[in-house]
């Protein structure tokens, strides 16, 4: 990747994200290009062009590595020159990157590249908006597993570009004991004991819906207790009662209108599915300039 700014991103890209990019891009190109781009065949094979991609609205950038991979997989005949970095907030009508190379490859990769960029930047932009709303409260905003199918790692990365953090990545890296798990195990205590016995090093979080369950969860020594759909008064009461003995996470029905109030109750974390599932694609435009 060629950039006219330093290549370092505001935060390092985790290896588990980087490793997923080639396969994710390959699937996306296959579903779009299939057996070949017949429209691009209208253009002479040796024709070269330059193109610019601009954003029509303010945004936080995320997804540059996916764009780079699109044109790399199309033969590497297109140079991608970035004018902004992942995590950077850019105003409307800003040129995000320039493409130079074979016209066919530019036009064949256009939609796949922009699909990644508009979706991941939308996720980062949403995350940045939410993070700004709780600035100064000390709370950490977390995403959830409510991601677009096939884009789990990409959206998780985009959330961090917007200043929020990742909850568990999937069902394999941490326990989240919800109502049905607890019922199947017989009790909160039983569920936590089984989790600890199976995978002693894994993070164990327990979801509770009332103060009786909170007491049971607190007694298990779990790592986090999720307070599901607690009122603001009950969140404040829970924070005071727990007094730092365990991390507390608020979840359920929280949006941009209630976010700040929830953060000010003193909980450690707030998890919000809307960071990834309610995003609206950023309006991007690619135009040939020569």
CSV table of C-alpha atoms in Angstrom, one decimal:
chain,number,residue,atom,x,y,z
A,1,UNK,CA,0.0,0.0,0.0
A,2,UNK,CA,1.3,3.4,-0.9
A,3,UNK,CA,0.3,6.4,1.2
A,4,UNK,CA,1.1,10.0,1.2
A,5,UNK,CA,0.8,10.0,5.0
A,6,UNK,CA,2.8,7.7,7.4
A,7,UNK,CA,1.5,4.1,7.1
A,8,UNK,CA,1.1,3.6,10.8
A,9,UNK,CA,-2.6,3.5,11.9
A,10,UNK,CA,-3.8,5.2,15.2
A,11,UNK,CA,-4.0,1.7,16.7
A,12,UNK,CA,-2.3,-1.5,15.5
A,13,UNK,CA,-4.4,-4.0,13.6
A,14,UNK,CA,-4.7,-7.3,15.5
A,15,UNK,CA,-3.3,-10.3,13.7
A,16,UNK,CA,-6.7,-12.1,13.9
A,17,UNK,CA,-8.2,-9.2,11.9
A,18,UNK,CA,-5.3,-9.0,9.3
A,19,UNK,CA,-5.4,-12.8,8.8
A,20,UNK,CA,-9.1,-12.7,7.9
A,21,UNK,CA,-8.9,-10.0,5.2
A,22,UNK,CA,-7.7,-12.1,2.2
A,23,UNK,CA,-10.5,-14.7,2.6
A,24,UNK,CA,-13.2,-12.1,3.2
A,25,UNK,CA,-12.2,-10.1,0.2
A,26,UNK,CA,-12.0,-13.2,-2.0
A,27,UNK,CA,-15.5,-14.1,-1.1
A,28,UNK,CA,-16.8,-10.6,-1.9
A,29,UNK,CA,-15.0,-10.5,-5.2
A,30,UNK,CA,-16.3,-13.9,-6.2
A,31,UNK,CA,-19.9,-12.9,-5.5
A,32,UNK,CA,-19.6,-9.7,-7.6
A,33,UNK,CA,-17.2,-10.7,-10.4
A,34,UNK,CA,-18.1,-14.3,-10.7
A,35,UNK,CA,-16.9,-15.7,-14.1
A,36,UNK,CA,-15.8,-12.2,-15.2
A,37,UNK,CA,-16.7,-8.5,-15.5
A,38,UNK,CA,-18.4,-8.4,-18.9
A,39,UNK,CA,-19.0,-4.7,-18.7
A,40,UNK,CA,-15.3,-3.9,-18.2
A,41,UNK,CA,-14.6,-5.8,-21.4
A,42,UNK,CA,-15.9,-2.7,-23.2
A,43,UNK,CA,-12.7,-1.0,-22.3
A,44,UNK,CA,-9.4,-1.8,-24.0
A,45,UNK,CA,-7.3,-4.1,-21.8
A,46,UNK,CA,-4.3,-1.7,-21.9
A,47,UNK,CA,-6.2,1.4,-21.0
A,48,UNK,CA,-5.0,3.3,-17.9
A,49,UNK,CA,-6.8,5.8,-15.7
A,50,UNK,CA,-6.8,7.7,-12.5
A,51,UNK,CA,-9.8,7.8,-10.1
A,52,UNK,CA,-10.6,9.5,-6.8
A,53,UNK,CA,-12.9,8.3,-4.1
A,54,UNK,CA,-14.5,11.0,-2.0
A,55,UNK,CA,-16.9,11.0,0.9
A,56,UNK,CA,-20.2,13.0,0.6
A,57,UNK,CA,-20.6,13.2,4.3
A,58,UNK,CA,-18.5,13.6,7.5
A,59,UNK,CA,-17.1,10.2,8.6
A,60,UNK,CA,-14.5,8.3,10.6
A,61,UNK,CA,-12.4,6.2,8.2
A,62,UNK,CA,-12.1,2.4,8.6
A,63,UNK,CA,-11.4,-0.3,6.0
A,64,UNK,CA,-8.4,0.8,4.1
A,65,UNK,CA,-6.7,-2.6,4.3
A,66,UNK,CA,-9.8,-4.2,2.7
A,67,UNK,CA,-9.7,-1.8,-0.2
A,68,UNK,CA,-6.0,-2.5,-0.7
A,69,UNK,CA,-6.6,-6.2,-0.7
A,70,UNK,CA,-9.4,-5.9,-3.4
A,71,UNK,CA,-7.0,-4.3,-5.9
A,72,UNK,CA,-4.2,-6.6,-4.9
A,73,UNK,CA,-6.4,-9.7,-5.7
A,74,UNK,CA,-7.3,-8.1,-9.0
A,75,UNK,CA,-3.7,-8.4,-10.1
A,76,UNK,CA,-2.0,-5.6,-8.4
A,77,UNK,CA,-2.1,-3.4,-11.5
A,78,UNK,CA,-3.7,-0.5,-9.5
A,79,UNK,CA,-1.8,1.8,-7.2
A,80,UNK,CA,-3.8,2.9,-4.1
A,81,UNK,CA,-2.7,6.2,-2.6
A,82,UNK,CA,-4.4,7.0,0.7
A,83,UNK,CA,-5.0,10.6,1.8
A,84,UNK,CA,-6.5,9.6,5.2
A,85,UNK,CA,-5.9,6.9,7.8
A,86,UNK,CA,-8.1,4.5,9.6
A,87,UNK,CA,-9.5,6.1,12.7
A,88,UNK,CA,-9.2,9.6,11.2
A,89,UNK,CA,-12.3,11.9,11.2
A,90,UNK,CA,-12.7,13.5,7.8
A,91,UNK,CA,-15.2,16.2,6.6
A,92,UNK,CA,-17.6,15.9,3.7
A,93,UNK,CA,-16.3,16.2,0.2
A,94,UNK,CA,-12.8,14.9,1.3
A,95,UNK,CA,-10.8,12.7,-1.1
A,96,UNK,CA,-10.1,9.5,0.8
A,97,UNK,CA,-7.8,7.8,-1.8
A,98,UNK,CA,-6.7,7.9,-5.4
A,99,UNK,CA,-6.4,5.0,-7.7
A,100,UNK,CA,-4.0,4.8,-10.7
A,101,UNK,CA,-3.7,1.9,-13.0
A,102,UNK,CA,-5.6,-0.3,-15.5
A,103,UNK,CA,-9.1,1.1,-16.0
A,104,UNK,CA,-10.7,-2.4,-16.2
A,105,UNK,CA,-9.3,-3.3,-12.8
A,106,UNK,CA,-10.4,0.0,-11.2
A,107,UNK,CA,-13.9,-0.4,-12.4
A,108,UNK,CA,-14.1,-4.1,-11.6
A,109,UNK,CA,-13.0,-3.5,-8.0
A,110,UNK,CA,-14.9,-0.3,-7.5
A,111,UNK,CA,-18.1,-1.8,-5.9
A,112,UNK,CA,-16.4,-4.4,-3.8
A,113,UNK,CA,-13.9,-1.9,-2.4
A,114,UNK,CA,-16.6,0.7,-1.7
A,115,UNK,CA,-18.9,-1.8,-0.1
A,116,UNK,CA,-16.2,-2.6,2.5
A,117,UNK,CA,-15.3,1.0,3.0
A,118,UNK,CA,-18.8,2.4,3.3
A,119,UNK,CA,-19.8,-0.3,5.8
A,120,UNK,CA,-16.7,-0.3,7.9
A,121,UNK,CA,-16.5,3.5,7.9
A,122,UNK,CA,-20.2,3.6,8.9
A,123,UNK,CA,-19.4,1.4,11.9
A,124,UNK,CA,-16.4,3.5,12.9
A,125,UNK,CA,-18.5,6.7,12.5
A,126,UNK,CA,-21.3,5.3,14.7
A,127,UNK,CA,-18.7,4.2,17.3
A,128,UNK,CA,-17.1,7.6,17.3
A,129,UNK,CA,-20.4,9.3,17.8
A,130,UNK,CA,-21.2,7.1,20.7
A,131,UNK,CA,-17.7,7.4,22.2
A,132,UNK,CA,-18.0,11.2,22.1
A,133,UNK,CA,-21.3,11.1,23.9
A,134,UNK,CA,-19.7,9.4,27.0
A,135,UNK,CA,-16.5,11.3,27.0
A,136,UNK,CA,-15.2,12.0,30.5
A,137,UNK,CA,-17.4,9.4,32.3
A,138,UNK,CA,-14.8,6.7,32.4
A,139,UNK,CA,-17.1,4.1,30.9
A,140,UNK,CA,-15.9,1.7,28.2
A,141,UNK,CA,-18.3,1.1,25.3
A,142,UNK,CA,-18.4,-2.4,23.9
A,143,UNK,CA,-19.8,-3.9,20.7
A,144,UNK,CA,-21.6,-7.3,20.6
A,145,UNK,CA,-21.9,-10.3,18.3
A,146,UNK,CA,-24.8,-8.5,16.4
A,147,UNK,CA,-22.6,-8.1,13.3
A,148,UNK,CA,-23.2,-8.5,9.6
A,149,UNK,CA,-22.7,-12.2,8.6
A,150,UNK,CA,-19.2,-12.6,7.2
A,151,UNK,CA,-18.0,-9.3,8.5
A,152,UNK,CA,-17.5,-10.1,12.2
A,153,UNK,CA,-13.7,-9.4,12.4
A,154,UNK,CA,-14.0,-6.4,10.0
A,155,UNK,CA,-16.7,-4.7,12.0
A,156,UNK,CA,-15.0,-5.5,15.3
A,157,UNK,CA,-11.9,-3.7,14.0
A,158,UNK,CA,-14.0,-0.8,12.7
A,159,UNK,CA,-15.5,-0.3,16.2
A,160,UNK,CA,-12.0,0.2,17.6
A,161,UNK,CA,-11.3,2.8,14.9
A,162,UNK,CA,-14.2,4.8,16.3
A,163,UNK,CA,-12.9,4.7,19.8
A,164,UNK,CA,-15.0,1.9,21.3
A,165,UNK,CA,-13.9,-1.6,22.4
A,166,UNK,CA,-14.6,-5.2,21.6
A,167,UNK,CA,-16.7,-7.5,23.7
A,168,UNK,CA,-15.9,-11.2,23.1
A,169,UNK,CA,-15.2,-11.9,19.4
A,170,UNK,CA,-17.3,-15.1,19.2
A,171,UNK,CA,-18.6,-18.0,21.2
A,172,UNK,CA,-15.1,-19.4,21.7
A,173,UNK,CA,-13.1,-16.8,23.5
A,174,UNK,CA,-15.2,-16.0,26.6
A,175,UNK,CA,-18.3,-17.1,28.5
A,176,UNK,CA,-21.5,-15.1,28.6
A,177,UNK,CA,-24.0,-17.0,30.8
A,178,UNK,CA,-27.5,-15.8,29.9
A,179,UNK,CA,-30.9,-16.9,31.1
A,180,UNK,CA,-31.1,-20.0,29.0
A,181,UNK,CA,-27.6,-21.2,29.9
A,182,UNK,CA,-28.3,-20.7,33.6
A,183,UNK,CA,-31.6,-22.5,33.4
A,184,UNK,CA,-30.0,-25.4,31.6
A,185,UNK,CA,-27.3,-25.6,34.2
A,186,UNK,CA,-29.7,-25.3,37.1
A,187,UNK,CA,-28.4,-22.1,38.7
A,188,UNK,CA,-26.0,-19.2,38.3
A,189,UNK,CA,-23.6,-20.9,40.7
A,190,UNK,CA,-23.8,-24.2,38.8
A,191,UNK,CA,-23.2,-22.5,35.4
A,192,UNK,CA,-20.2,-20.6,36.6
A,193,UNK,CA,-18.7,-23.7,38.3
A,194,UNK,CA,-19.0,-25.6,35.0
A,195,UNK,CA,-17.5,-22.8,33.0
A,196,UNK,CA,-14.5,-22.6,35.3
A,197,UNK,CA,-14.0,-26.3,35.2
A,198,UNK,CA,-14.1,-26.5,31.5
A,199,UNK,CA,-11.9,-23.5,30.6
A,200,UNK,CA,-10.3,-22.0,33.8
A,201,UNK,CA,-8.5,-19.3,31.9
A,202,UNK,CA,-11.6,-17.9,30.0
A,203,UNK,CA,-13.4,-14.8,31.0
A,204,UNK,CA,-16.7,-15.5,32.7
A,205,UNK,CA,-19.6,-13.0,32.5
A,206,UNK,CA,-23.0,-13.5,34.0
A,207,UNK,CA,-26.2,-11.8,32.9
A,208,UNK,CA,-28.7,-10.9,35.6
A,209,UNK,CA,-32.1,-9.4,35.5
A,210,UNK,CA,-32.7,-8.5,39.2
A,211,UNK,CA,-31.0,-8.0,42.5
A,212,UNK,CA,-31.5,-11.5,43.7
A,213,UNK,CA,-29.6,-12.8,40.7
A,214,UNK,CA,-27.0,-10.1,41.2
A,215,UNK,CA,-26.3,-11.4,44.7
A,216,UNK,CA,-26.0,-15.0,43.3
A,217,UNK,CA,-23.6,-13.8,40.6
A,218,UNK,CA,-21.5,-11.8,43.0
A,219,UNK,CA,-21.0,-14.8,45.2
A,220,UNK,CA,-19.5,-16.8,42.3
A,221,UNK,CA,-16.4,-14.6,41.8
A,222,UNK,CA,-17.2,-14.2,38.1
A,223,UNK,CA,-15.3,-11.6,36.1
A,224,UNK,CA,-18.2,-9.4,34.9
A,225,UNK,CA,-21.9,-9.1,35.7
A,226,UNK,CA,-24.2,-7.8,33.0
A,227,UNK,CA,-27.1,-5.8,34.3
A,228,UNK,CA,-29.8,-6.5,31.7
A,229,UNK,CA,-32.4,-3.8,31.3
A,230,UNK,CA,-31.9,-2.3,34.7
A,231,UNK,CA,-33.4,1.2,35.3
A,232,UNK,CA,-31.1,4.1,36.0
A,233,UNK,CA,-31.9,4.0,39.6
A,234,UNK,CA,-31.2,0.3,39.8
A,235,UNK,CA,-27.9,0.7,37.9
A,236,UNK,CA,-26.8,3.3,40.5
A,237,UNK,CA,-27.9,1.1,43.3
A,238,UNK,CA,-26.1,-1.9,41.8
A,239,UNK,CA,-22.9,0.1,41.4
A,240,UNK,CA,-23.0,1.2,45.0
A,241,UNK,CA,-23.8,-2.3,46.3
A,242,UNK,CA,-21.1,-4.0,44.4
A,243,UNK,CA,-18.5,-1.3,45.4
A,244,UNK,CA,-15.9,-2.4,42.8
A,245,UNK,CA,-15.9,-6.1,43.8
A,246,UNK,CA,-16.6,-7.0,40.2
A,247,UNK,CA,-16.9,-5.2,36.9
A,248,UNK,CA,-20.4,-4.2,35.9
A,249,UNK,CA,-21.8,-4.0,32.4
A,250,UNK,CA,-25.1,-2.3,31.5
A,251,UNK,CA,-27.0,-3.7,28.5
A,252,UNK,CA,-30.4,-3.7,26.9
A,253,UNK,CA,-32.4,-1.0,25.2
A,254,UNK,CA,-29.6,1.6,25.4
A,255,UNK,CA,-29.4,4.1,22.5
A,256,UNK,CA,-27.9,7.5,21.8
A,257,UNK,CA,-30.6,9.3,23.9
A,258,UNK,CA,-30.0,7.3,27.0
A,259,UNK,CA,-26.3,6.5,26.7
A,260,UNK,CA,-24.9,9.4,28.7
A,261,UNK,CA,-27.3,8.8,31.6
A,262,UNK,CA,-26.4,5.2,31.8
A,263,UNK,CA,-22.6,6.0,31.7
A,264,UNK,CA,-23.1,8.4,34.5
A,265,UNK,CA,-24.4,5.7,36.8
A,266,UNK,CA,-20.9,4.5,37.3
A,267,UNK,CA,-21.0,1.2,35.5
A,268,UNK,CA,-17.7,0.0,34.0
A,269,UNK,CA,-19.0,-1.1,30.6
A,270,UNK,CA,-22.0,-0.5,28.3
A,271,UNK,CA,-22.6,-3.0,25.5
A,272,UNK,CA,-24.6,-1.8,22.5
A,273,UNK,CA,-25.6,-3.9,19.5
A,274,UNK,CA,-26.4,-0.8,17.6
A,275,UNK,CA,-22.7,-0.1,17.1
A,276,UNK,CA,-22.6,-2.8,14.4
A,277,UNK,CA,-26.2,-3.7,13.5
A,278,UNK,CA,-27.8,-0.2,13.0
A,279,UNK,CA,-25.2,1.3,10.8
A,280,UNK,CA,-26.1,3.3,7.7
A,281,UNK,CA,-23.5,3.1,4.8
A,282,UNK,CA,-21.4,6.2,4.3
A,283,UNK,CA,-22.1,7.9,1.0
A,284,UNK,CA,-19.0,7.5,-1.1
A,285,UNK,CA,-18.3,8.3,-4.8
A,286,UNK,CA,-15.7,7.1,-7.2
A,287,UNK,CA,-15.0,9.2,-10.3
A,288,UNK,CA,-12.4,8.8,-13.1
A,289,UNK,CA,-10.3,11.9,-13.4
A,290,UNK,CA,-8.2,11.0,-16.4
